[in-house]
Short mmCIF file of C-alpha atoms in Angstrom, two decimals:
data_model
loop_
_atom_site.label_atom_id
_atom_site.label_comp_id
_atom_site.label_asym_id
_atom_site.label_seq_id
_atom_site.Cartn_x
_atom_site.Cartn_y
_atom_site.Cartn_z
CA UNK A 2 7.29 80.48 -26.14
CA UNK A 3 3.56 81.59 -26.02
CA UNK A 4 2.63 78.19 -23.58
CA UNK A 5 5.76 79.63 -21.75
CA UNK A 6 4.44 83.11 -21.39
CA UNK A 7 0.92 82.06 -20.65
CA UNK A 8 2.40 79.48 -17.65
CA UNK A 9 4.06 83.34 -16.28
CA UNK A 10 0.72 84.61 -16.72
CA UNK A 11 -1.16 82.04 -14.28
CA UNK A 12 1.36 81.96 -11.94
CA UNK A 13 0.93 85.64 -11.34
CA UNK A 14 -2.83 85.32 -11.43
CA UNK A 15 -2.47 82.51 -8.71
CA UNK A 16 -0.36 84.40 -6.45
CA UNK A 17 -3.05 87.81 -7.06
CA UNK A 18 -6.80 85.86 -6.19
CA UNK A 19 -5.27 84.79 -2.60
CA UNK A 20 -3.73 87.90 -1.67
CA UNK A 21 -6.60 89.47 -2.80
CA UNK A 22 -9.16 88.08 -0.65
CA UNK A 23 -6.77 88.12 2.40
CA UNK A 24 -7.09 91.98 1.57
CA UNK A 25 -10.24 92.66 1.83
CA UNK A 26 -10.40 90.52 5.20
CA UNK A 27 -7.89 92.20 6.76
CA UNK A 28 -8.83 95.81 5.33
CA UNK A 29 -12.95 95.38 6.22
CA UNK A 30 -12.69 92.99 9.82
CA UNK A 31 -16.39 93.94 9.94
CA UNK A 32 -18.51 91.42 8.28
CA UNK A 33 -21.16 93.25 6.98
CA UNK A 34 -18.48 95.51 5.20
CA UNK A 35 -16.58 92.52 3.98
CA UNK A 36 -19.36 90.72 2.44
CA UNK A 37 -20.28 94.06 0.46
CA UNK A 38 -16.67 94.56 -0.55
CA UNK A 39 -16.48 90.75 -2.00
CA UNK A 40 -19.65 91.20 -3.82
CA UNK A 41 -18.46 94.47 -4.93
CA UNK A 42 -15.26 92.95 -6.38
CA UNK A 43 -17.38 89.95 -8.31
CA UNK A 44 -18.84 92.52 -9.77
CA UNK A 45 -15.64 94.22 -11.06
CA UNK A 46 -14.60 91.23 -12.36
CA UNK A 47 -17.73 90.26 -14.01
CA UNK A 48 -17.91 93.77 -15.82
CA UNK A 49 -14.24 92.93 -17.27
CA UNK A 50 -15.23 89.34 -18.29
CA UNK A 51 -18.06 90.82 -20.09
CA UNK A 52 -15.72 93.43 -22.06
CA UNK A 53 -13.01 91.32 -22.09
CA UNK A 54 -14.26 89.35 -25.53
CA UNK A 55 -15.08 92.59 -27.12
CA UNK A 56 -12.56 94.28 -27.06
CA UNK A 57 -10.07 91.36 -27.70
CA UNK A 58 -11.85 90.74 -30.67
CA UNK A 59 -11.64 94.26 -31.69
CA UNK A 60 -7.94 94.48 -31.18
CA UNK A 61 -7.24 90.88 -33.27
CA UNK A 62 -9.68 92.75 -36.26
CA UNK A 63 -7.98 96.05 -35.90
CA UNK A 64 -4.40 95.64 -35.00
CA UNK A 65 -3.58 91.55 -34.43
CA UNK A 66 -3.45 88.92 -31.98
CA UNK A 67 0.11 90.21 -29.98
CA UNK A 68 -2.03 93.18 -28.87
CA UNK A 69 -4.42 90.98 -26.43
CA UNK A 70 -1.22 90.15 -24.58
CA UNK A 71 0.08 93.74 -25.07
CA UNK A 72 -3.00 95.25 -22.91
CA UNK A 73 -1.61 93.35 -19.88
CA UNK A 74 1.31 95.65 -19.67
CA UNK A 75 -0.95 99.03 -18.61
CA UNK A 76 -3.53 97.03 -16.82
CA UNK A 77 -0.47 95.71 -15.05
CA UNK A 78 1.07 98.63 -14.50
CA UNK A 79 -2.18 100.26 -13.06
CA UNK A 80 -2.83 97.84 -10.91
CA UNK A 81 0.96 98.37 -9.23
CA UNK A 82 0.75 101.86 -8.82
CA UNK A 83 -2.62 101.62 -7.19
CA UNK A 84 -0.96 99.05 -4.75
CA UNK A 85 1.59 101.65 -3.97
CA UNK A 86 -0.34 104.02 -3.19
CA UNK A 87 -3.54 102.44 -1.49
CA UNK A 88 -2.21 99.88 0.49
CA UNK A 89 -0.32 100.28 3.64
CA UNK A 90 2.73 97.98 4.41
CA UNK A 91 1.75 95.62 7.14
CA UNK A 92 3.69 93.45 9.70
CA UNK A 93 4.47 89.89 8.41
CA UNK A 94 1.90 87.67 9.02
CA UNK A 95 2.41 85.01 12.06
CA UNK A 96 4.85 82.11 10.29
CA UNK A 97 3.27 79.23 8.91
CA UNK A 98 4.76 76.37 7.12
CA UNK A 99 4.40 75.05 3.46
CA UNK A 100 2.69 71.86 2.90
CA UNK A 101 5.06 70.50 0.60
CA UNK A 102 4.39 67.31 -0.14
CA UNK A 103 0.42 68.21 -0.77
CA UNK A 104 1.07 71.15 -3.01
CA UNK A 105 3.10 68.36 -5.00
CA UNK A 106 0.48 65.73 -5.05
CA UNK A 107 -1.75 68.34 -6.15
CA UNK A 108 0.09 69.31 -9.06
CA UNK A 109 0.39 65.63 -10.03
CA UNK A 110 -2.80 65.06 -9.50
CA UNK A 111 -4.11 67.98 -11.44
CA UNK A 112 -1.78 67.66 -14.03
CA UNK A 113 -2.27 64.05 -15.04
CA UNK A 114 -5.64 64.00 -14.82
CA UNK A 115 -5.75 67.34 -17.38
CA UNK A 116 -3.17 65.85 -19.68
CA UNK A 117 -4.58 62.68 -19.99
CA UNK A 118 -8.14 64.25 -20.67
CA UNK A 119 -6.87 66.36 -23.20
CA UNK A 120 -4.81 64.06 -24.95
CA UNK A 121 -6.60 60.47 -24.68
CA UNK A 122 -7.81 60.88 -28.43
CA UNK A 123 -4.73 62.00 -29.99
CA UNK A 124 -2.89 59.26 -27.78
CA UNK A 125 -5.70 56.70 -27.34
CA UNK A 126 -7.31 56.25 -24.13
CA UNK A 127 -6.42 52.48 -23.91
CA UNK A 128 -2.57 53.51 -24.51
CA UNK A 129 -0.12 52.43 -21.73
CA UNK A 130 0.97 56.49 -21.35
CA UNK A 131 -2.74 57.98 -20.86
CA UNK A 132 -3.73 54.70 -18.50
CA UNK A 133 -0.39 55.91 -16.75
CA UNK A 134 -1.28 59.37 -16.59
CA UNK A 135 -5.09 58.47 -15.13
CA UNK A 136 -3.13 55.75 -12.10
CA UNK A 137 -0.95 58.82 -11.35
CA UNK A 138 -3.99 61.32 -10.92
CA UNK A 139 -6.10 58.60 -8.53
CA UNK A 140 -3.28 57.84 -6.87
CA UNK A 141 -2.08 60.96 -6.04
CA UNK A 142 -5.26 62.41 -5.02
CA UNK A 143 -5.44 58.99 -2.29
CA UNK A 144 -2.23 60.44 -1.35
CA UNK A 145 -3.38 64.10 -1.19
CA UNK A 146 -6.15 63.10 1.25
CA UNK A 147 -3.93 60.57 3.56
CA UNK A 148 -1.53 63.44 3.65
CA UNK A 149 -3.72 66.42 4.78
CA UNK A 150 -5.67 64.24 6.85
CA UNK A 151 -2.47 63.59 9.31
CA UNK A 152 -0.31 67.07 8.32
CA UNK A 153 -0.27 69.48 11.17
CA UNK A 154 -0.34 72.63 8.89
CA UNK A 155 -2.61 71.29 5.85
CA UNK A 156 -2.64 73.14 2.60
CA UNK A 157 -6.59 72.10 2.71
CA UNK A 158 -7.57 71.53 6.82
CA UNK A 159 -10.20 67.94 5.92
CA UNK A 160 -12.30 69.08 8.92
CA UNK A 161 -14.04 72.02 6.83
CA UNK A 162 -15.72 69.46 4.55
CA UNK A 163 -17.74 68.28 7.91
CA UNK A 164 -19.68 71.40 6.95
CA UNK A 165 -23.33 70.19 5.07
CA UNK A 166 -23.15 73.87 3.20
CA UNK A 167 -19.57 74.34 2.68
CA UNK A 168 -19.00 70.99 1.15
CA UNK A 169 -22.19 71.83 -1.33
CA UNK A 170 -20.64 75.11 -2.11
CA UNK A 171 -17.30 73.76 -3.06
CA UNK A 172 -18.72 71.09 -5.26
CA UNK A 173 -21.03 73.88 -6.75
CA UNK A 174 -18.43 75.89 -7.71
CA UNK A 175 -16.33 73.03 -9.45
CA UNK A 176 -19.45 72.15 -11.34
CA UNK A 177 -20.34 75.90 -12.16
CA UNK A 178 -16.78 76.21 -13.62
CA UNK A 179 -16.91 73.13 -15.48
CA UNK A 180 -20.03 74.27 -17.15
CA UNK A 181 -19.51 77.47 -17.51
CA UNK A 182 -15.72 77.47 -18.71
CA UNK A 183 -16.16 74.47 -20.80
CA UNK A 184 -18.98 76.15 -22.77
CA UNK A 185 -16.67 79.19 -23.26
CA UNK A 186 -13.96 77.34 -24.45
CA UNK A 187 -16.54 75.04 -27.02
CA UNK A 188 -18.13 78.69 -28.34
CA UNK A 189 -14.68 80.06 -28.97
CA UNK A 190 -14.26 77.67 -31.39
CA UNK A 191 -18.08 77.36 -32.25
CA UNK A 192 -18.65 80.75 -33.54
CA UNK A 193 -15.31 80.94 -35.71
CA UNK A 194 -15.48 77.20 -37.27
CA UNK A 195 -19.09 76.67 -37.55
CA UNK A 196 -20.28 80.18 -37.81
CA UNK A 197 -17.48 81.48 -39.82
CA UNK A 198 -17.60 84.48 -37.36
CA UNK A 199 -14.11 86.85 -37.39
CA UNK A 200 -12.56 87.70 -34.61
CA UNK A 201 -14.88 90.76 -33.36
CA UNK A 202 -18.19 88.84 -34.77
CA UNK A 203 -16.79 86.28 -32.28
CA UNK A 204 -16.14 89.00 -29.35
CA UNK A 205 -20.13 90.29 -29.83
CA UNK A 206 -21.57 86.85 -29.65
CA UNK A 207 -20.32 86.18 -26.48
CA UNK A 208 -21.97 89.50 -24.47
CA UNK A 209 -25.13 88.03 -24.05
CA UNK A 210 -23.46 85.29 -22.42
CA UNK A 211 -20.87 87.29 -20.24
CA UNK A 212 -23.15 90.93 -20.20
CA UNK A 213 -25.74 88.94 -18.35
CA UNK A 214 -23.25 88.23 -15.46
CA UNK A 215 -23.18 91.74 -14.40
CA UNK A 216 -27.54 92.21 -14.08
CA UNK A 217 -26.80 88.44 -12.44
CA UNK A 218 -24.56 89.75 -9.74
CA UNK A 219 -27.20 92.17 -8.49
CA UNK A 220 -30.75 90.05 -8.88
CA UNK A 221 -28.58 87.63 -6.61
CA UNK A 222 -28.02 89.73 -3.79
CA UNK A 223 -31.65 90.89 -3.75
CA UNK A 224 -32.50 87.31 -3.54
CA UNK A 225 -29.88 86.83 -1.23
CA UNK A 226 -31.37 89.42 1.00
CA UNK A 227 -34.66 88.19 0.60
CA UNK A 228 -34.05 83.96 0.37
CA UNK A 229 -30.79 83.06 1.18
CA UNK A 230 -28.50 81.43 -0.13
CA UNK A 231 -30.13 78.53 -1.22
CA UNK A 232 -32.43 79.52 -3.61
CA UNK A 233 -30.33 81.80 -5.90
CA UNK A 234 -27.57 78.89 -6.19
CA UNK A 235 -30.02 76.35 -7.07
CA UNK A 236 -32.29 78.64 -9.50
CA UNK A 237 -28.42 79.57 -10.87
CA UNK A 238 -27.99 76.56 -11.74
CA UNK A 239 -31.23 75.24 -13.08
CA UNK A 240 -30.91 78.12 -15.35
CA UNK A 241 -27.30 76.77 -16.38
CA UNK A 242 -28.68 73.48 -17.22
CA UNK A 243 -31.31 74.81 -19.52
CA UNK A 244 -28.81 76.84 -21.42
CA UNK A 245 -26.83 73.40 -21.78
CA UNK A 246 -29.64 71.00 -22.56
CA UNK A 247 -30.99 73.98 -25.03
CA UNK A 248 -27.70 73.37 -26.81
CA UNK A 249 -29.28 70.06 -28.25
CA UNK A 250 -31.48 72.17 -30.34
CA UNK A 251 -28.59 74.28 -32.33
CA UNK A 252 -27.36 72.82 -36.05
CA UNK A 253 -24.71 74.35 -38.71
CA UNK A 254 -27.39 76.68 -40.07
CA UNK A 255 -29.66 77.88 -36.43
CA UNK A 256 -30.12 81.29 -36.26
CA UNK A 257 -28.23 83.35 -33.78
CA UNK A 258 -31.69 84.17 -32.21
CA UNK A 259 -32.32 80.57 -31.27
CA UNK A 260 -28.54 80.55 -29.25
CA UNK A 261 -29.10 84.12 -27.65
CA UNK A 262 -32.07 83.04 -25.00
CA UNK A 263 -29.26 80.15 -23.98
CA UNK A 264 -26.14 82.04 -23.75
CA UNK A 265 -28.84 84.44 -21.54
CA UNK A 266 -29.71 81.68 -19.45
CA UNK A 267 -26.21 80.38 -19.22
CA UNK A 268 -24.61 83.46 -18.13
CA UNK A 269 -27.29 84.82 -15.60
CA UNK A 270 -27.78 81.41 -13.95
CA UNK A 271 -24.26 81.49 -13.27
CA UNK A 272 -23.77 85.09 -11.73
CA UNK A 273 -26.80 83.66 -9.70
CA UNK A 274 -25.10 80.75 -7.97
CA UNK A 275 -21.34 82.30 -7.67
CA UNK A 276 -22.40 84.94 -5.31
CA UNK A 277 -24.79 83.16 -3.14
CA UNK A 278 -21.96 80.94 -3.30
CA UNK A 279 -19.40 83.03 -1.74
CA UNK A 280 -22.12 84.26 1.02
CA UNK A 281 -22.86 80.97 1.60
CA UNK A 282 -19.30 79.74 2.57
CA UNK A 283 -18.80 83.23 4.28
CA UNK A 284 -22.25 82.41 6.33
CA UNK A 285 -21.21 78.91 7.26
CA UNK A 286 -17.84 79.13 8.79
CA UNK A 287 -15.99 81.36 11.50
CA UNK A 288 -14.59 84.50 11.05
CA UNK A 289 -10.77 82.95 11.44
CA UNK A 290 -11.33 80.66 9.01
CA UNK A 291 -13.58 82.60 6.25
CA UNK A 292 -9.80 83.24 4.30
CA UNK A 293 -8.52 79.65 4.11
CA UNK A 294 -12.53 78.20 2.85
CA UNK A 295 -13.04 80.96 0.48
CA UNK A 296 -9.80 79.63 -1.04
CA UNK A 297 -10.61 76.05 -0.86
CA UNK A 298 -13.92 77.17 -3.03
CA UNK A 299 -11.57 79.17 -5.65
CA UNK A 300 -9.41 76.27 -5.80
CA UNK A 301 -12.19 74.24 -6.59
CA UNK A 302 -13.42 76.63 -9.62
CA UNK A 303 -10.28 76.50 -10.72
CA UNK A 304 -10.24 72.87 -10.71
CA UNK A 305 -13.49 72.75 -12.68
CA UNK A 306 -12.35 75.29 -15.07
CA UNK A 307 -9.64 72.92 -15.84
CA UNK A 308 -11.26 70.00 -16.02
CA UNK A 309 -14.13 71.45 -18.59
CA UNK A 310 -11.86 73.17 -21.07
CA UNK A 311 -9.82 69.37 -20.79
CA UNK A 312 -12.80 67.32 -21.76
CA UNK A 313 -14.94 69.66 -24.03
CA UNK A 314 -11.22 70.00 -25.90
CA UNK A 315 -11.56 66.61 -26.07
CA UNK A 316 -15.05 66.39 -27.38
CA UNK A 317 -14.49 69.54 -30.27
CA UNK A 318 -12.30 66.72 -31.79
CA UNK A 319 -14.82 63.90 -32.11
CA UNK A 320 -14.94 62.05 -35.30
CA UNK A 321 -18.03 62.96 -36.41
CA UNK A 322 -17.68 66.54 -36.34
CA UNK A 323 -17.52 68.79 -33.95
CA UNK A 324 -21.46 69.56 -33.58
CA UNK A 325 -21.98 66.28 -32.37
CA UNK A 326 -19.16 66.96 -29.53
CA UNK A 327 -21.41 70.42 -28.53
CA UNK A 328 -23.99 68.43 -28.28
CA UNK A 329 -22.23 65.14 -26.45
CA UNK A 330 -20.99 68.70 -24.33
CA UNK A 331 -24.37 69.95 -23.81
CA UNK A 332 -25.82 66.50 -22.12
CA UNK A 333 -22.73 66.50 -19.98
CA UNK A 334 -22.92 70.55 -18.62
CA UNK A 335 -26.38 70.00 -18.66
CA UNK A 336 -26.53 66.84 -16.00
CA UNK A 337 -23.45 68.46 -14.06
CA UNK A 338 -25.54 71.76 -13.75
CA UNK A 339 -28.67 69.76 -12.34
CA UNK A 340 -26.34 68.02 -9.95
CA UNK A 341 -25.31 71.33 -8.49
CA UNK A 342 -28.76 72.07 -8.03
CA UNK A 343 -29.54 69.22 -6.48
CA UNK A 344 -26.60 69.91 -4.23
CA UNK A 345 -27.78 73.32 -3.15
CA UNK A 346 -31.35 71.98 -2.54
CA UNK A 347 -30.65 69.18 -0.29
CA UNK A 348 -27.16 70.46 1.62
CA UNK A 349 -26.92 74.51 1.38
CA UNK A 350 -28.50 75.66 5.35
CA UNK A 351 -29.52 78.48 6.73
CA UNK A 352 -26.17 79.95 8.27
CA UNK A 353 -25.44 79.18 12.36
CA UNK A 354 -22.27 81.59 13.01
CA UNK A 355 -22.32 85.27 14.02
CA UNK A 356 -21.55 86.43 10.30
CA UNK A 357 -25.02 84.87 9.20
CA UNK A 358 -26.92 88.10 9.92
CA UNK A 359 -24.26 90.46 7.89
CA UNK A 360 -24.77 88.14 4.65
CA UNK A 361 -28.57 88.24 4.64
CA UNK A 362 -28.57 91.94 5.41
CA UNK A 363 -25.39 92.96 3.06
CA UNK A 364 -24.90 91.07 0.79
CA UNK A 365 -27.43 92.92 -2.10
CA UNK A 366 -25.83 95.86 -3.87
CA UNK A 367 -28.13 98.86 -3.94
CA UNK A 368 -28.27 100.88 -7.25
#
């Protein structure tokens, strides 16, 4: 019943994040307003990621686990009242048709690929059903591309990923995800197994990782303003990797004070990189077609997300303890987090189109 309720729960987040940005494109056509209204929103949602452990720690301490779920309902609720009253009802959009057969090959793709990852130790990796699973996901994903490449109304349109800074963007943000997600997942069971943290001990020790995201969000757009885009998503992630590769140095008995500079480093490198990220993909395409690549880079995260929680599940289960997984995790984040780097250095451009000028000049967020 829970996995049930929690499938509800990411079906409705998947139909809010594209509706969402298609909002603010439609409500700010300017693109100096746009870009400050996207930034704007990371921000929002940074400051609720960095709550967000708190107080669901404090609720599980204070009143149980049902009431994490339970604050849904208001936020919920809020959230459809202010849609009522702040957004006006619009024409239908112009008709477009539903790429079928790739949202299906995406789905088997994805979900092969995840269950096999997850469950290749319980199962064996060498067993006929996980080999299955890992033919279905390659094959699929052939089929994906063969598909979009030839379907007149593509859920993902190929000829975007011609674009040297786009391309490096979208691979950045599945690598920032898998990093960043995978860790969260690993120190949600880190600080309650190893630590023998409760369940608000647990919520505290993950501030300095997500508190950091919010000061993050605004050094970026200064940087931004000043560098580009380049520079912030490759320092972003350079900082990532030395969170992950610090991870090496923590045992059963290391004092919180050697993981705080790490969890520091882990969550400001990666408030860094998302939004010179987004102004990056926003810089590098047209207008028409900033909605449809600013969803191909979500998509992406998500994908990375995915993938990370998958195989650092997999590695909290190791055989010899689940310290030597973190640290089997840390080498991994830690060489994905220098490839994004890499990435940004060698691929991430100054911007060509018309929207270029709006994301150096608006992209910072003035106190």
């Amino acid at each position: 019943m829970l996995l049930a309720a929690r499938a509800l729960q990411g079906i409705g987040a998947a139909l809010q994040l594209p509706a969402t940005l298609a909002l603010l494109s439609k409500t700010f056509p300017d693109s100096k307003e746009r870009i400050r209204a996207i930034v704007i929103t990371m921000l929002a949602a940074n400051m609720a990621l960095a709550g967000g452990p708190m107080v669901g720690g404090l609720l599980i301490s204070t009143v149980g686990w049902r009431a994490v779920f339970l604050l849904n309902v208001p936020a919920g609720a809020l959230a459809i009242w202010f849609s009522s009253i702040g957004l006006a009802r619009d024409a239908p959009a112009e008709k477009r048709g539903l790429d079928i057969p790739g949202q299906l090959l995406a789905v088997v793709a994805l979900g092969s690929l995840t269950f096999a990852l997850i469950e290749g130790r319980a199962w064996g990796f060498g067993s006929p059903v996980i080999l299955t699973l890992f033919a279905a996901a390659t094959g699929a994903a052939v089929a994906f591309f063969f598909v979009e490449k030839y379907q007149p109304q593509p859920m993902v349109p190929l000829p975007l990923f011609g674009n040297g800074t786009f391309s490096a963007a979208t691979a950045n943000g599945l690598l920032l995800n898998f990093v960043y997600y995978g860790l969260l997942f690993m120190f949600s069971l880190y600080f309650p197994v190893v630590r023998h943290y409760n369940a608000w001990q647990t919520g505290l020790a993950f501030f300095p990782m997500t508190g950091t995201l919010v000061v993050g969000n605004l050094i970026s757009g200064r940087l931004i303003t000043r560098y580009g885009s380049r520079l912030p998503m490759a320092v972003g992630m350079a900082l990532c990797a030395v969170g992950s590769f610090g991870l090496l140095l923590i045992e059963r008995h290391t004092t919180f004070y050697v993981l705080l500079p790490l969890l520091m480093c882990l969550g400001l490198g990666g408030a860094l990189n998302i939004t010179a990220m987004v102004a990056a993909v926003l810089g590098s395409v047209k207008s028409e077609e900033a909605g449809i690549a600013t969803g191909i880079v979500n998509c992406s995260r998500q994908i990375g997300g995915v993938i990370g929680v998958a195989i650092l599940g997999a590695l909290a289960e190791t055989a010899r303890g689940f310290l030597f997984g973190l640290h089997v995790a840390a080498v991994l984040v830690g060489a994905s987090a220098v490839v994004g780097a890499v990435l940004a250095l060698r691929f991430v451009t100054t911007p060509e189109h018309a929207n270029a000028a709006a994301v150096a000049e608006t992209v910072a967020l003035e106190p």
